[in-house]
PDB file of C-alpha atoms and ligand atoms in Angstrom:
ATOM      1  CA  UNK A 160      15.420   6.011   5.164  1.00 48.00           C
ATOM      2  CA  UNK A 161      15.762   6.374   1.388  1.00 72.00           C
ATOM      3  CA  UNK A 162      16.002   2.590   0.977  1.00 96.00           C
ATOM      4  CA  UNK A 163      12.564   2.014   2.515  1.00 98.00           C
ATOM      5  CA  UNK A 164       8.989   2.123   1.288  1.00 98.00           C
ATOM      6  CA  UNK A 165       5.604   1.422   2.838  1.00 98.00           C
ATOM      7  CA  UNK A 166       2.885  -0.875   1.494  1.00 98.00           C
ATOM      8  CA  UNK A 167      -0.595  -2.086   2.329  1.00 98.00           C
ATOM      9  CA  UNK A 168      -2.268  -5.172   0.920  1.00 98.00           C
ATOM     10  CA  UNK A 169      -5.724  -3.637   0.556  1.00 98.00           C
ATOM     11  CA  UNK A 170      -9.083  -5.122   1.693  1.00 98.00           C
ATOM     12  CA  UNK A 171      -9.977  -6.519  -1.765  1.00 98.00           C
ATOM     13  CA  UNK A 172      -6.790  -8.588  -2.097  1.00 98.00           C
ATOM     14  CA  UNK A 173      -7.005  -9.652   1.554  1.00 98.00           C
ATOM     15  CA  UNK A 174     -10.620 -10.849   1.116  1.00 98.00           C
ATOM     16  CA  UNK A 175      -9.712 -12.809  -2.021  1.00 98.00           C
ATOM     17  CA  UNK A 176      -6.879 -14.632  -0.214  1.00 98.00           C
ATOM     18  CA  UNK A 177      -4.003 -13.078  -2.177  1.00 98.00           C
ATOM     19  CA  UNK A 178      -1.927 -11.942   0.829  1.00 98.00           C
ATOM     20  CA  UNK A 179       0.534 -14.851   0.689  1.00 98.00           C
ATOM     21  CA  UNK A 180       1.037 -14.643  -3.091  1.00 98.00           C
ATOM     22  CA  UNK A 181       1.623 -10.870  -2.947  1.00 98.00           C
ATOM     23  CA  UNK A 182       4.127 -11.191  -0.091  1.00 98.00           C
ATOM     24  CA  UNK A 183       5.877 -13.878  -2.148  1.00 98.00           C
ATOM     25  CA  UNK A 184       6.176 -11.508  -5.123  1.00 98.00           C
ATOM     26  CA  UNK A 185       7.510  -8.779  -2.822  1.00 98.00           C
ATOM     27  CA  UNK A 186      10.202 -11.111  -1.462  1.00 98.00           C
ATOM     28  CA  UNK A 187      11.048 -12.510  -4.909  1.00 98.00           C
ATOM     29  CA  UNK A 188      11.614  -8.936  -6.161  1.00 98.00           C
ATOM     30  CA  UNK A 189      14.307  -8.463  -3.504  1.00 98.00           C
ATOM     31  CA  UNK A 190      12.436  -6.505  -0.834  1.00 98.00           C
ATOM     32  CA  UNK A 191      13.103  -7.338   2.805  1.00 98.00           C
ATOM     33  CA  UNK A 192      10.160  -7.000   5.194  1.00 98.00           C
ATOM     34  CA  UNK A 193      11.316  -4.885   8.174  1.00 98.00           C
ATOM     35  CA  UNK A 194       7.861  -4.332   9.753  1.00 98.00           C
ATOM     36  CA  UNK A 195       4.500  -6.050   9.188  1.00 98.00           C
ATOM     37  CA  UNK A 196       1.041  -6.351  10.719  1.00 98.00           C
ATOM     38  CA  UNK A 197      -2.497  -7.374   9.782  1.00 98.00           C
ATOM     39  CA  UNK A 198      -4.966  -4.753  11.000  1.00 98.00           C
ATOM     40  CA  UNK A 199      -8.148  -2.908  10.025  1.00 98.00           C
ATOM     41  CA  UNK A 200      -8.446   0.843   9.470  1.00 98.00           C
ATOM     42  CA  UNK A 201     -11.353   2.724  11.012  1.00 98.00           C
ATOM     43  CA  UNK A 202     -13.057   5.239   8.685  1.00 98.00           C
ATOM     44  CA  UNK A 203     -11.306   8.005  10.615  1.00 98.00           C
ATOM     45  CA  UNK A 204      -7.870   6.419  10.208  1.00 98.00           C
ATOM     46  CA  UNK A 205      -8.445   5.652   6.511  1.00 98.00           C
ATOM     47  CA  UNK A 206      -9.519   9.277   5.989  1.00 98.00           C
ATOM     48  CA  UNK A 207      -6.402  10.503   7.761  1.00 98.00           C
ATOM     49  CA  UNK A 208      -4.097   8.205   5.779  1.00 98.00           C
ATOM     50  CA  UNK A 209      -5.494   9.404   2.423  1.00 97.00           C
ATOM     51  CA  UNK A 210      -6.088  13.035   3.560  1.00 96.00           C
ATOM     52  CA  UNK A 211      -4.046  14.260   0.570  1.00 95.00           C
ATOM     53  CA  UNK A 212      -6.965  13.082  -1.628  1.00 97.00           C
ATOM     54  CA  UNK A 213      -9.707  14.745   0.507  1.00 97.00           C
ATOM     55  CA  UNK A 214     -10.769  17.096  -2.294  1.00 98.00           C
ATOM     56  CA  UNK A 215     -10.942  14.360  -4.973  1.00 97.00           C
ATOM     57  CA  UNK A 216     -14.372  13.049  -6.083  1.00 97.00           C
ATOM     58  CA  UNK A 217     -13.441   9.460  -5.159  1.00 97.00           C
ATOM     59  CA  UNK A 218     -12.357  10.268  -1.578  1.00 98.00           C
ATOM     60  CA  UNK A 219     -15.567   9.012   0.113  1.00 98.00           C
ATOM     61  CA  UNK A 220     -15.462   5.772  -1.871  1.00 98.00           C
ATOM     62  CA  UNK A 221     -11.741   5.355  -1.094  1.00 98.00           C
ATOM     63  CA  UNK A 222     -12.284   5.807   2.664  1.00 98.00           C
ATOM     64  CA  UNK A 223     -15.246   3.357   2.655  1.00 98.00           C
ATOM     65  CA  UNK A 224     -13.220   0.772   0.743  1.00 98.00           C
ATOM     66  CA  UNK A 225     -10.029   1.088   2.776  1.00 98.00           C
ATOM     67  CA  UNK A 226     -11.990   0.637   6.030  1.00 98.00           C
ATOM     68  CA  UNK A 227     -14.137  -2.231   4.670  1.00 98.00           C
ATOM     69  CA  UNK A 228     -11.950  -5.096   5.891  1.00 98.00           C
ATOM     70  CA  UNK A 229      -8.543  -6.151   7.136  1.00 98.00           C
ATOM     71  CA  UNK A 230      -5.316  -5.093   5.444  1.00 98.00           C
ATOM     72  CA  UNK A 231      -1.669  -6.064   5.825  1.00 99.00           C
ATOM     73  CA  UNK A 232       0.657  -3.095   6.378  1.00 99.00           C
ATOM     74  CA  UNK A 233       4.416  -3.452   5.907  1.00 99.00           C
ATOM     75  CA  UNK A 234       7.654  -1.516   5.612  1.00 98.00           C
ATOM     76  CA  UNK A 235       9.971  -2.821   2.887  1.00 98.00           C
ATOM     77  CA  UNK A 236      13.703  -2.353   2.443  1.00 98.00           C
ATOM     78  CA  UNK A 237      15.688  -2.443  -0.815  1.00 98.00           C
ATOM     79  CA  UNK A 238      17.948  -0.118  -2.792  1.00 98.00           C
ATOM     80  CA  UNK A 239      15.745   2.403  -4.626  1.00 98.00           C
ATOM     81  CA  UNK A 240      12.747   0.998  -2.703  1.00 98.00           C
ATOM     82  CA  UNK A 241      10.078   3.616  -3.519  1.00 98.00           C
ATOM     83  CA  UNK A 242      10.602   3.623  -7.284  1.00 98.00           C
ATOM     84  CA  UNK A 243      11.225  -0.109  -7.618  1.00 98.00           C
ATOM     85  CA  UNK A 244       8.125  -0.938  -5.593  1.00 98.00           C
ATOM     86  CA  UNK A 245       5.928   1.356  -7.721  1.00 98.00           C
ATOM     87  CA  UNK A 246       7.246  -0.598 -10.743  1.00 98.00           C
ATOM     88  CA  UNK A 247       6.404  -3.921  -9.071  1.00 98.00           C
ATOM     89  CA  UNK A 248       2.822  -2.867  -8.257  1.00 98.00           C
ATOM     90  CA  UNK A 249       2.057  -1.265 -11.649  1.00 98.00           C
ATOM     91  CA  UNK A 250      -0.259   1.573 -12.665  1.00 98.00           C
ATOM     92  CA  UNK A 251      -3.102   2.744 -10.378  1.00 98.00           C
ATOM     93  CA  UNK A 252      -5.624   1.505 -12.948  1.00 98.00           C
ATOM     94  CA  UNK A 253      -5.052  -2.247 -13.421  1.00 97.00           C
ATOM     95  CA  UNK A 254      -6.230  -1.943 -17.036  1.00 97.00           C
ATOM     96  CA  UNK A 255      -3.084   0.128 -17.627  1.00 98.00           C
ATOM     97  CA  UNK A 256      -0.745  -1.925 -15.415  1.00 98.00           C
ATOM     98  CA  UNK A 257       2.153  -3.748 -17.085  1.00 98.00           C
ATOM     99  CA  UNK A 258       2.133  -7.536 -17.379  1.00 98.00           C
ATOM    100  CA  UNK A 259       3.545  -9.306 -14.356  1.00 97.00           C
ATOM    101  CA  UNK A 260       2.791  -6.449 -11.932  1.00 98.00           C
ATOM    102  CA  UNK A 261       0.848  -7.057  -8.725  1.00 98.00           C
ATOM    103  CA  UNK A 262      -2.058  -4.868  -9.851  1.00 98.00           C
ATOM    104  CA  UNK A 263      -2.215  -6.533 -13.274  1.00 98.00           C
ATOM    105  CA  UNK A 264      -2.453  -9.913 -11.556  1.00 98.00           C
ATOM    106  CA  UNK A 265      -4.657  -9.116  -8.567  1.00 98.00           C
ATOM    107  CA  UNK A 266      -6.479  -5.760  -8.918  1.00 98.00           C
ATOM    108  CA  UNK A 267     -10.074  -5.584 -10.136  1.00 95.00           C
ATOM    109  CA  UNK A 268     -10.496  -1.842 -10.739  1.00 98.00           C
ATOM    110  CA  UNK A 269      -8.925   1.580 -10.234  1.00 98.00           C
ATOM    111  CA  UNK A 270     -10.672   1.844  -6.864  1.00 97.00           C
ATOM    112  CA  UNK A 271     -10.053  -1.699  -5.619  1.00 98.00           C
ATOM    113  CA  UNK A 272      -6.480  -2.065  -6.748  1.00 98.00           C
ATOM    114  CA  UNK A 273      -4.976  -4.644  -4.360  1.00 98.00           C
ATOM    115  CA  UNK A 274      -1.972  -2.738  -2.990  1.00 98.00           C
ATOM    116  CA  UNK A 275      -0.687   0.644  -1.882  1.00 98.00           C
ATOM    117  CA  UNK A 276       2.860   1.859  -2.457  1.00 98.00           C
ATOM    118  CA  UNK A 277       4.406   5.106  -1.163  1.00 98.00           C
ATOM    119  CA  UNK A 278       5.084   7.754  -3.810  1.00 97.00           C
ATOM    120  CA  UNK A 279       8.175   9.398  -2.213  1.00 97.00           C
ATOM    121  CA  UNK A 280      10.845   8.778   0.421  1.00 97.00           C
ATOM    122  CA  UNK A 281       9.241  11.428   2.614  1.00 97.00           C
ATOM    123  CA  UNK A 282       5.788   9.821   2.428  1.00 97.00           C
ATOM    124  CA  UNK A 283       7.286   6.351   2.954  1.00 98.00           C
ATOM    125  CA  UNK A 284       8.642   7.501   6.322  1.00 98.00           C
ATOM    126  CA  UNK A 285       5.405   9.277   7.296  1.00 98.00           C
ATOM    127  CA  UNK A 286       3.264   6.272   6.300  1.00 98.00           C
ATOM    128  CA  UNK A 287       5.504   3.742   8.059  1.00 98.00           C
ATOM    129  CA  UNK A 288       5.303   5.809  11.242  1.00 98.00           C
ATOM    130  CA  UNK A 289       1.490   5.972  10.847  1.00 98.00           C
ATOM    131  CA  UNK A 290       1.271   2.206  11.419  1.00 98.00           C
ATOM    132  CA  UNK A 291       4.394   1.224  13.332  1.00 98.00           C
ATOM    133  CA  UNK A 292       6.163   2.505  16.431  1.00 98.00           C
ATOM    134  CA  UNK A 293       9.951   2.810  16.153  1.00 97.00           C
ATOM    135  CA  UNK A 294      10.209  -0.395  18.247  1.00 98.00           C
ATOM    136  CA  UNK A 295       8.260  -2.268  15.552  1.00 98.00           C
ATOM    137  CA  UNK A 296      10.522  -1.093  12.683  1.00 98.00           C
ATOM    138  CA  UNK A 297      13.492  -3.446  12.367  1.00 98.00           C
TER     139      UNK A 297
HETATM  140  P1  LIG B 581      -1.861   4.241  -3.688  1.00 97.06           P
HETATM  141  O1  LIG B 581      -1.612   5.604  -3.086  1.00 97.06           O
HETATM  142  O2  LIG B 581      -3.008   3.508  -3.026  1.00 97.06           O
HETATM  143  O3  LIG B 581      -0.606   3.425  -3.784  1.00 97.06           O
HETATM  144  P2  LIG B 581      -1.643   5.348  -6.318  1.00 97.06           P
HETATM  145  O4  LIG B 581      -0.517   6.142  -5.738  1.00 97.06           O
HETATM  146  O5  LIG B 581      -1.355   4.476  -7.485  1.00 97.06           O
HETATM  147  O6  LIG B 581      -2.314   4.445  -5.202  1.00 97.06           O
HETATM  148  P3  LIG B 581      -3.308   7.664  -5.978  1.00 97.06           P
HETATM  149  O7  LIG B 581      -3.485   8.684  -7.022  1.00 97.06           O
HETATM  150  O8  LIG B 581      -2.440   7.974  -4.805  1.00 97.06           O
HETATM  151  O9  LIG B 581      -2.843   6.306  -6.693  1.00 97.06           O
HETATM  152  O10 LIG B 581      -4.756   7.256  -5.459  1.00 97.06           O
HETATM  153  C1  LIG B 581      -4.926   6.617  -4.203  1.00 97.06           C
HETATM  154  C2  LIG B 581      -5.979   5.552  -4.327  1.00 97.06           C
HETATM  155  O11 LIG B 581      -7.231   6.165  -4.566  1.00 97.06           O
HETATM  156  C3  LIG B 581      -5.807   4.581  -5.505  1.00 97.06           C
HETATM  157  O12 LIG B 581      -4.925   3.524  -5.249  1.00 97.06           O
HETATM  158  C4  LIG B 581      -7.212   4.071  -5.669  1.00 97.06           C
HETATM  159  O13 LIG B 581      -7.517   3.075  -4.681  1.00 97.06           O
HETATM  160  C5  LIG B 581      -8.030   5.319  -5.379  1.00 97.06           C
HETATM  161  N1  LIG B 581      -8.330   6.031  -6.635  1.00 97.06           N
HETATM  162  C6  LIG B 581      -7.492   6.790  -7.368  1.00 97.06           C
HETATM  163  N2  LIG B 581      -8.103   7.276  -8.460  1.00 97.06           N
HETATM  164  C7  LIG B 581      -9.366   6.811  -8.416  1.00 97.06           C
HETATM  165  C8  LIG B 581     -10.510   6.965  -9.247  1.00 97.06           C
HETATM  166  N3  LIG B 581     -10.479   7.702 -10.365  1.00 97.06           N
HETATM  167  N4  LIG B 581     -11.647   6.326  -8.881  1.00 97.06           N
HETATM  168  C9  LIG B 581     -11.709   5.592  -7.745  1.00 97.06           C
HETATM  169  N5  LIG B 581     -10.674   5.411  -6.912  1.00 97.06           N
HETATM  170  C10 LIG B 581      -9.518   6.011  -7.233  1.00 97.06           C
HETATM  171 MG1  LIG B 582      -0.680   7.242  -3.974  1.00 97.06          MG
END
């Protein structure tokens, strides 16, 4: 699974109508979509997904935001997927994100930053399985 990563188009970008443009950038960068759905996280599910950040001061805000509206979840395939996708999305804080990155173009703040990207091959597999059954992963 080392050629796969997991992404979410977060509630802010979804609300602003950027889903199509972001998926276009993902495809143009050479990623193949091998699973995808539009869904909405409950507070419980959002808390579970970001449980690694439970002790951080922004955790409550993060859970509220991630459960505030629909998202698009997807599994992406490409050589070196995890690292290359983190490059495509840019720094967590859009003020520090490189020109041409998804967060530079579409994120408003460090909290509402348009997209999620897995940070390791191991987490990519765990996160993909969080949203998709094996039958839904192509
Ligand atoms: P993601 O995991 O969503 O791809 P990331 O890996 O770039 O983002 P993390 O450190 O994993 O960043 O933080 C997870 C998410 O928590 C961030 O994307 C952001 O939405 C939120 N977050 C991180 N730091 C802050 C902060 N200082 N204030 C508010 N929200 C934050
Ligand atoms: Mg992260």
